[in-house]
Tab-separated table of C-alpha atoms and ligand atoms in Angstrom:
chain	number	residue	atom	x	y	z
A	21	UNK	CA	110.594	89.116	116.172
A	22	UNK	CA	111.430	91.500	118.695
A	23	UNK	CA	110.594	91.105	122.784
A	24	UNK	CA	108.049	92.823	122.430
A	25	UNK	CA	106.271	90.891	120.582
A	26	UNK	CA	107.114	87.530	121.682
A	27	UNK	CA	105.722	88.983	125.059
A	28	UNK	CA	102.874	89.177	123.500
A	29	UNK	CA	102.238	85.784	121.654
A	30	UNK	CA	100.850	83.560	124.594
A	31	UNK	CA	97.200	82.677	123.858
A	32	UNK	CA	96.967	85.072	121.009
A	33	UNK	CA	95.086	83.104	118.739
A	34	UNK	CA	92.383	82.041	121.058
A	35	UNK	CA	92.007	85.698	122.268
A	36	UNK	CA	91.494	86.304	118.408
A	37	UNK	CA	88.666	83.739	117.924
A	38	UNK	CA	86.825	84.658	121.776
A	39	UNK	CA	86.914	88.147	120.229
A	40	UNK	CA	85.627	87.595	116.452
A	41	UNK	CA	81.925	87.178	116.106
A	42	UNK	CA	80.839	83.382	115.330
A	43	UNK	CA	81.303	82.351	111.803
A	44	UNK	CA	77.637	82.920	111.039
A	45	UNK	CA	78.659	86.908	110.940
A	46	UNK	CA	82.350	87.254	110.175
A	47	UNK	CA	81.641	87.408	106.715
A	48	UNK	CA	79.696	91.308	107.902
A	49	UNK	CA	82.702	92.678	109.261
A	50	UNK	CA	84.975	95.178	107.536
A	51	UNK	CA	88.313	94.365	105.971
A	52	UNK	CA	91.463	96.419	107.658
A	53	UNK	CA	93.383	97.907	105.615
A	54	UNK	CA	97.182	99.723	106.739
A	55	UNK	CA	99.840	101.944	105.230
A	56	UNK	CA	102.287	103.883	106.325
A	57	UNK	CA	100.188	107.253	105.183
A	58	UNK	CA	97.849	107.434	102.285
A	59	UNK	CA	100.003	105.430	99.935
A	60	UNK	CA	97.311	102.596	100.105
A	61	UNK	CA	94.227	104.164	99.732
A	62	UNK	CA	95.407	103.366	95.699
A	63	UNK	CA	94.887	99.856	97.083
A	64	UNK	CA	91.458	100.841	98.829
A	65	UNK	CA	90.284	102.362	95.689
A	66	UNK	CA	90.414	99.301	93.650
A	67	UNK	CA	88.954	97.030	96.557
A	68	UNK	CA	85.890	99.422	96.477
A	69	UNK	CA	86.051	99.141	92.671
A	70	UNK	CA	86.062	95.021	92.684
A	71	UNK	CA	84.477	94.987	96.012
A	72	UNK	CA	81.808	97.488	96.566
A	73	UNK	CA	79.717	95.682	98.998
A	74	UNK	CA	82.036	95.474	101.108
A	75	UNK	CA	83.077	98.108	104.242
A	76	UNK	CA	86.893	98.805	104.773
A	77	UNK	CA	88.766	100.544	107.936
A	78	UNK	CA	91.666	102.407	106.983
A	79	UNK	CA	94.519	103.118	108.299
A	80	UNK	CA	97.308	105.026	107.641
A	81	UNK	CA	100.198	105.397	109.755
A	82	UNK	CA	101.160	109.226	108.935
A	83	UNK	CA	102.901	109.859	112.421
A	84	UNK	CA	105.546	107.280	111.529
A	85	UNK	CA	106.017	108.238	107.617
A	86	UNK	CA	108.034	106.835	105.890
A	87	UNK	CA	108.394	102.978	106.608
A	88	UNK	CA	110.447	103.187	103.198
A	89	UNK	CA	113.787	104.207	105.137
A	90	UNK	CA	113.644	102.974	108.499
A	91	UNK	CA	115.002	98.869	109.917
A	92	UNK	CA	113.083	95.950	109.409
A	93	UNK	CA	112.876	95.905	113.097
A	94	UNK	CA	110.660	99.194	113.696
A	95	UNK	CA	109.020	98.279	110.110
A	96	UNK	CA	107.725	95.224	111.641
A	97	UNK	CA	107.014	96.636	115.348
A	98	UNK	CA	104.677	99.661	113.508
A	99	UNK	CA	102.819	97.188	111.376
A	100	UNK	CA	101.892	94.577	114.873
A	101	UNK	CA	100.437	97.787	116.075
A	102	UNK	CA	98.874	98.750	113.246
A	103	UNK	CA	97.105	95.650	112.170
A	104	UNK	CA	96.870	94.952	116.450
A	105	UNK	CA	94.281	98.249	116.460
A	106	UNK	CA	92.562	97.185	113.359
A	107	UNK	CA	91.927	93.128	114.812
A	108	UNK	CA	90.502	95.087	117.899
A	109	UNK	CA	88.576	97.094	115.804
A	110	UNK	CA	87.089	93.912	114.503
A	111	UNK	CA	88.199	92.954	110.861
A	112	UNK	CA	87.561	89.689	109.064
A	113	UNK	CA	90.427	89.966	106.750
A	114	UNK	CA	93.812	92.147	106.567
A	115	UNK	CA	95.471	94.221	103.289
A	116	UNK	CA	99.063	94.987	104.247
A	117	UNK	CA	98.631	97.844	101.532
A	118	UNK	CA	102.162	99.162	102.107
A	119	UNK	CA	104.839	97.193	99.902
A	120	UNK	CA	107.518	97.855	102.879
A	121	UNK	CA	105.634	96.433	105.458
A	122	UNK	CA	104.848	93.531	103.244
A	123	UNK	CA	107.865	92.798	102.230
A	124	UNK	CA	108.919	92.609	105.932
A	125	UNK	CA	106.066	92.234	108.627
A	126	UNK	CA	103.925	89.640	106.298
A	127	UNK	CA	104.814	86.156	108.045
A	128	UNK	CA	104.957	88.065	111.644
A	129	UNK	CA	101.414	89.329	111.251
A	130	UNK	CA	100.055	86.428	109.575
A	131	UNK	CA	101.897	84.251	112.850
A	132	UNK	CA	100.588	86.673	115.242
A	133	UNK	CA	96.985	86.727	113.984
A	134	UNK	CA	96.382	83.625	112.672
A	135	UNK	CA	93.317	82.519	111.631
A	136	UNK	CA	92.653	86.191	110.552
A	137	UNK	CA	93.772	85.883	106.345
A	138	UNK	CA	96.112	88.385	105.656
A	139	UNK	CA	97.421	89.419	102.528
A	140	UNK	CA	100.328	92.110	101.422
A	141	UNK	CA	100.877	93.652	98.261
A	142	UNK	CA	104.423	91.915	97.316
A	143	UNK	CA	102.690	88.591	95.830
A	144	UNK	CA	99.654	90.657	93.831
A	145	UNK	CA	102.856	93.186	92.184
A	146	UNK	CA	104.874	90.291	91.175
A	147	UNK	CA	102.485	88.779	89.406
A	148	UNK	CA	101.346	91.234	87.766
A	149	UNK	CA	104.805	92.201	86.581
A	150	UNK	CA	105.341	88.532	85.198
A	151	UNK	CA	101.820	88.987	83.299
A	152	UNK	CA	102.981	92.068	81.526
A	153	UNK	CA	106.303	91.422	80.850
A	154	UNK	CA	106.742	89.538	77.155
A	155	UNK	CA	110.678	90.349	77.167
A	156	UNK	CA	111.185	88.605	80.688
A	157	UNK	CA	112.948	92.162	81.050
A	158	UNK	CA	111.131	93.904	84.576
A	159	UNK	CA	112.585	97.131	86.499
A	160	UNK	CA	110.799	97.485	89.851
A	161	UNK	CA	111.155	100.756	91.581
A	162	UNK	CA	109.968	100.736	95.644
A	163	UNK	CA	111.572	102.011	98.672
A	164	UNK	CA	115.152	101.438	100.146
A	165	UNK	CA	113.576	98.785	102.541
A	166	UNK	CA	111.344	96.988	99.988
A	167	UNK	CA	114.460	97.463	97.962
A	168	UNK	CA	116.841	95.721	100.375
A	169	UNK	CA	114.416	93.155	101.853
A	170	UNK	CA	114.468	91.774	97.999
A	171	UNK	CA	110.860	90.308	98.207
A	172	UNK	CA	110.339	91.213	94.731
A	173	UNK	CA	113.000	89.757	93.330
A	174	UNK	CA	112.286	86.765	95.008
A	175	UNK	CA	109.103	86.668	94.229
A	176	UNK	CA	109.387	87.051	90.188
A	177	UNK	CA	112.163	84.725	89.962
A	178	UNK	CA	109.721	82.274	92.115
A	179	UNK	CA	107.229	83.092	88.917
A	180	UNK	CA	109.486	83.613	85.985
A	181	UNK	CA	112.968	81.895	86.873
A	182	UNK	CA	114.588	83.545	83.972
A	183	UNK	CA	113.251	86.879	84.578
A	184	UNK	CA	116.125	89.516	84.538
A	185	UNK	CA	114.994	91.875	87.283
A	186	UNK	CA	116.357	95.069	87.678
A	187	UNK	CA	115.739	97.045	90.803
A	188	UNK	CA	116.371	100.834	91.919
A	189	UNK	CA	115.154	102.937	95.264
A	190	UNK	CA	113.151	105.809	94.356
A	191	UNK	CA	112.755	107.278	98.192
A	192	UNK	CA	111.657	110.768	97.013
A	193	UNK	CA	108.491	109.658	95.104
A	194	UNK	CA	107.437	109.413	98.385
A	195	UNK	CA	107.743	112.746	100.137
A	196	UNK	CA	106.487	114.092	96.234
A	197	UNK	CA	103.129	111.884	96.477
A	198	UNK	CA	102.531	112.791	99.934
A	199	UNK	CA	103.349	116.623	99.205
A	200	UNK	CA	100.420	116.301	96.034
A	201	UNK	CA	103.387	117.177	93.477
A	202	UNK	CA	102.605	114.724	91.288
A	203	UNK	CA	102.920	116.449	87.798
A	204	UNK	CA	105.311	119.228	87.011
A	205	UNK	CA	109.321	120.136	86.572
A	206	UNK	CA	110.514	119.034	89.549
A	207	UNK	CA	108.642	115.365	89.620
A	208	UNK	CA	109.692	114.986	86.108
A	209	UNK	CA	113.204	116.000	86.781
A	210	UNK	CA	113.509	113.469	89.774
A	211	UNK	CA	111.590	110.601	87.772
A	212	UNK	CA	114.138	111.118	84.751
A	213	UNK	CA	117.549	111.194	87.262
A	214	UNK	CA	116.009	107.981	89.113
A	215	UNK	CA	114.475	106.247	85.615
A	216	UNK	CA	117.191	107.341	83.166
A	217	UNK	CA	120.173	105.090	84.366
A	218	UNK	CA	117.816	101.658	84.897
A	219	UNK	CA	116.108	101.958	81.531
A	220	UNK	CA	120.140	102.795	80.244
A	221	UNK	CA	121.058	99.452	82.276
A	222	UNK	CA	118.644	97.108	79.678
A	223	UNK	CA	117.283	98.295	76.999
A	224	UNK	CA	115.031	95.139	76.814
A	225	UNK	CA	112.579	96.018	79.937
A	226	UNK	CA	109.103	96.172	78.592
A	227	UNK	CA	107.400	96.567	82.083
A	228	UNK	CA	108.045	98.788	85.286
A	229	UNK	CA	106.427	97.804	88.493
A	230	UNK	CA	105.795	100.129	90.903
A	231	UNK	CA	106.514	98.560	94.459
A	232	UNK	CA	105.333	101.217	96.703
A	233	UNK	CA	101.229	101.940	97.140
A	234	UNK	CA	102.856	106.191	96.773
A	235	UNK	CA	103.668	105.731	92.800
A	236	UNK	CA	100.484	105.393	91.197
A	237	UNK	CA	99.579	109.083	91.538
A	238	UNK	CA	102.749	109.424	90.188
A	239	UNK	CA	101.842	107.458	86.821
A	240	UNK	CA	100.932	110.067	84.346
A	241	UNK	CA	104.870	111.547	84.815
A	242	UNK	CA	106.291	108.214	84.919
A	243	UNK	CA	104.584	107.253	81.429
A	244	UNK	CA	105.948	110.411	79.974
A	245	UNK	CA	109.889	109.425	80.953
A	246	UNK	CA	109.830	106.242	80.663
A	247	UNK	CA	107.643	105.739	76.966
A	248	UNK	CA	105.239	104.111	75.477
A	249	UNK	CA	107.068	100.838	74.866
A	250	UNK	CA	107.599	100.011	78.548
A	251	UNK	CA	104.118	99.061	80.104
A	252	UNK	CA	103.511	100.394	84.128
A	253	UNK	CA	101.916	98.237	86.552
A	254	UNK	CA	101.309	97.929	90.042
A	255	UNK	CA	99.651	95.523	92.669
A	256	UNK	CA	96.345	97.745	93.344
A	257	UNK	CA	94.158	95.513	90.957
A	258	UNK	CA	95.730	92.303	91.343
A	259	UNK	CA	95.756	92.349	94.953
A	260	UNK	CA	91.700	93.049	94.697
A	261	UNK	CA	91.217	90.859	92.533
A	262	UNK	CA	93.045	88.170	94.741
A	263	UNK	CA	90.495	89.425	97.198
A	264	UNK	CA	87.202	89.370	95.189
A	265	UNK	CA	88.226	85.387	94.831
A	266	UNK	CA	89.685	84.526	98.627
A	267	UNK	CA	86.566	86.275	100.243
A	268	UNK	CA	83.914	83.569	98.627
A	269	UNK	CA	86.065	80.818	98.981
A	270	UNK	CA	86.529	81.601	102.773
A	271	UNK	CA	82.590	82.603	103.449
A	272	UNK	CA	83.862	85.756	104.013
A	273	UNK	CA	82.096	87.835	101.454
A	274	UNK	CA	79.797	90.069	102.708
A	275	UNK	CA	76.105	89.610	101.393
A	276	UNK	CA	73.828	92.142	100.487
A	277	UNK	CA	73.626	94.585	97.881
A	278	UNK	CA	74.466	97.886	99.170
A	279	UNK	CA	77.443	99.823	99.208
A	280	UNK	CA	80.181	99.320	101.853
A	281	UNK	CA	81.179	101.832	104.359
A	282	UNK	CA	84.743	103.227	104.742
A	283	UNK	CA	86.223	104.006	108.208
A	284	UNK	CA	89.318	106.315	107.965
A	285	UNK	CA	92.398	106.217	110.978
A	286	UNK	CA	95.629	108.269	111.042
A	287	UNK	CA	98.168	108.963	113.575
A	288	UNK	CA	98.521	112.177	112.560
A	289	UNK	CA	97.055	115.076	111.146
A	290	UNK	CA	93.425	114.365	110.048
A	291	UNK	CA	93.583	117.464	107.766
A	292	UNK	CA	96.359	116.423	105.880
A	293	UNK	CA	94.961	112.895	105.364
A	294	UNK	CA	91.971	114.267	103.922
A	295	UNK	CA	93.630	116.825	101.525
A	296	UNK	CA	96.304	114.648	100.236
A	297	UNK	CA	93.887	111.415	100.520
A	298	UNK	CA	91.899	112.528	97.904
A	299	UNK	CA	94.225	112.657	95.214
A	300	UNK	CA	94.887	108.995	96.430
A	301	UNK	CA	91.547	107.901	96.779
A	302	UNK	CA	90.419	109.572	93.469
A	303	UNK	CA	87.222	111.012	95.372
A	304	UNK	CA	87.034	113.487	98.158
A	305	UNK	CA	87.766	113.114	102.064
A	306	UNK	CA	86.652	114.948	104.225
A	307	UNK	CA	88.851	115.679	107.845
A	308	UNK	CA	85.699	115.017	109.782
A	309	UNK	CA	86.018	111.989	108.658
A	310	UNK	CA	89.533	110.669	109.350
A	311	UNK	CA	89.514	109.757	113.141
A	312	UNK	CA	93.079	110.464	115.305
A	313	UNK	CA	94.478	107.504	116.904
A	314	UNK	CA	97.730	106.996	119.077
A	315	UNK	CA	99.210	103.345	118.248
A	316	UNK	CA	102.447	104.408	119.722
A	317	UNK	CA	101.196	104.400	123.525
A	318	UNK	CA	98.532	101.569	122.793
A	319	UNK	CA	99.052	97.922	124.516
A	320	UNK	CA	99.344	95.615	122.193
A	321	UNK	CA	96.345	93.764	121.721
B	419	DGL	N1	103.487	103.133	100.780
B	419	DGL	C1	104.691	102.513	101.220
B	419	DGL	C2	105.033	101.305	100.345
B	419	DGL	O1	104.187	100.827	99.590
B	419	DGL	C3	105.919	103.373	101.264
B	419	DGL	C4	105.887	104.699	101.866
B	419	DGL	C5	106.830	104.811	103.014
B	419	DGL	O2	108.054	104.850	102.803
B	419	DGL	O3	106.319	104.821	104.124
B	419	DGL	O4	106.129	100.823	100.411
């Protein structure tokens, strides 16, 4: 924890509870949901798809892009502030929907903003890895930090102790999902030089996770190197569906039977968020609907 945040900490949790509505109307609030960029709004889309009553607030972190390649230490000081605006917001719930800021900032924020559940996508993926896999044979590809931190691996062997888990960095499917190339030569090209070697490494893998909230988008090329023998997953579904049975059993779930709104925040460039948000979202956003915030210059709440 850095001293910035343990500044912070003094009567946090009480502030928390004066500021949440009485238990009687928690369960209306939104969820808060936080990526680095648009990465998670694959995570959004299948909460709206499991939960459609419910309302969300996004928010994507696209001044500070990528988490994937920066220290712990500023991983972890980005996601307080991120999930700090979204608690003052007023959520009843939190989705770390970024696998490098769950595989890092997950026990700070959960310290920090306790009672507030909050949930990352690290849990959700490995399971659904260990589901898949029949060989006990699992690549994971993520960023360098989710990479390093080793969460996954920790968290399949946790599972599956015998699971041979082998891991590789794929730092460019970010910068490719973010720039909307997710078909074509040059995708293909960099899925085969990261893919080629791992799948070379054991020829027994029969499931790749994807450990970063970018890859999805990226599926269709991924399938194609990677065959029809070696099934893709990643933690979008489980982690709503972890959702769709926490929210009951917490009298969190929101009643009524319409559809749920979603609120859209970025740091940076509202237009961009919208165009390339789409593709993530799988439906279209428009930029006068993303509003600009500043979470570098904000107090912590
Ligand atoms: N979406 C983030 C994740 O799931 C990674 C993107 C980034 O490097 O910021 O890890």
């Amino acid at each position: 924890m850095t001293s910035d945040e343990s500044e912070h900490r003094g009567n946090r949790n009480d502030t928390l509870l004066a500021r949440h509505p009485s238990p009687i109307t928690r369960h209306q609030l939104p969820i808060g949901v936080f990526d680095s960029g648009v990465g998670g709004l694959t995570v959004l889309r299948a909460l709206r798809q499991q939960l459609p009553h419910e309302s969300f607030i996004y928010l994507g972190d696209t001044a500070r892009l990528p988490y994937g390649t920066k220290s712990a230490e500023s991983v972890v000081r980005y996601s307080v502030q991120a999930a700090s605006y979204l608690v003052a917001c007023g959520v009843k719930y939190l989705v770390v929907a970024c696998n490098t800021a769950s595989s890092v900032a997950l026990a700070p924020l959960r310290e920090r903003f306790a009672p507030l559940p909050v949930v990352g996508v690290i849990e959700p993926g490995a399971q659904a890895a260990c589901d898949s896999s029949r060989s006990g044979h699992i690549a994971v590809i993520a960023t360098e930090g989710t990479i390093r931190g080793g969460a996954y691996q920790r968290e399949i062997a946790s599972r599956a102790a015998h699971t041979k888990v082998v891991v590789q960095a794929c730092s460019l499917f970010v910068a490719l999902a973010e720039e909307g190339w997710t078909e074509g030569e040059i995708v293909q090209a960099t899925a085969q030089r990261y893919l080629g070697e791992v799948l070379a490494s054991d020829r027994e893998i029969d499931t790749l996770l994807l450990g970063c909230t970018h890859f999805p988008v990226l599926r269709r090329t991924l399938e194609s190197v990677v065959g029809p023998k070696i099934k893709i997953v990643d933690s979008a579904a489980t982690t709503a569906a972890f959702l769709a049975a926490d929210l009951p059993a917490r009298a969190l779930a929101a009643s009524g039977s319409g559809l749920g709104s979603i609120r859209m925040l970025a740091t940076d460039s509202a237009e961009r968020f919208a165009r390339v948000g789409s593709l993530f979202l799988s439906e279209p956003v428009s930029a006068d609907r993303v509003e600009l915030i500043d979470l570098a210059t904000r107090p912590l709440s």
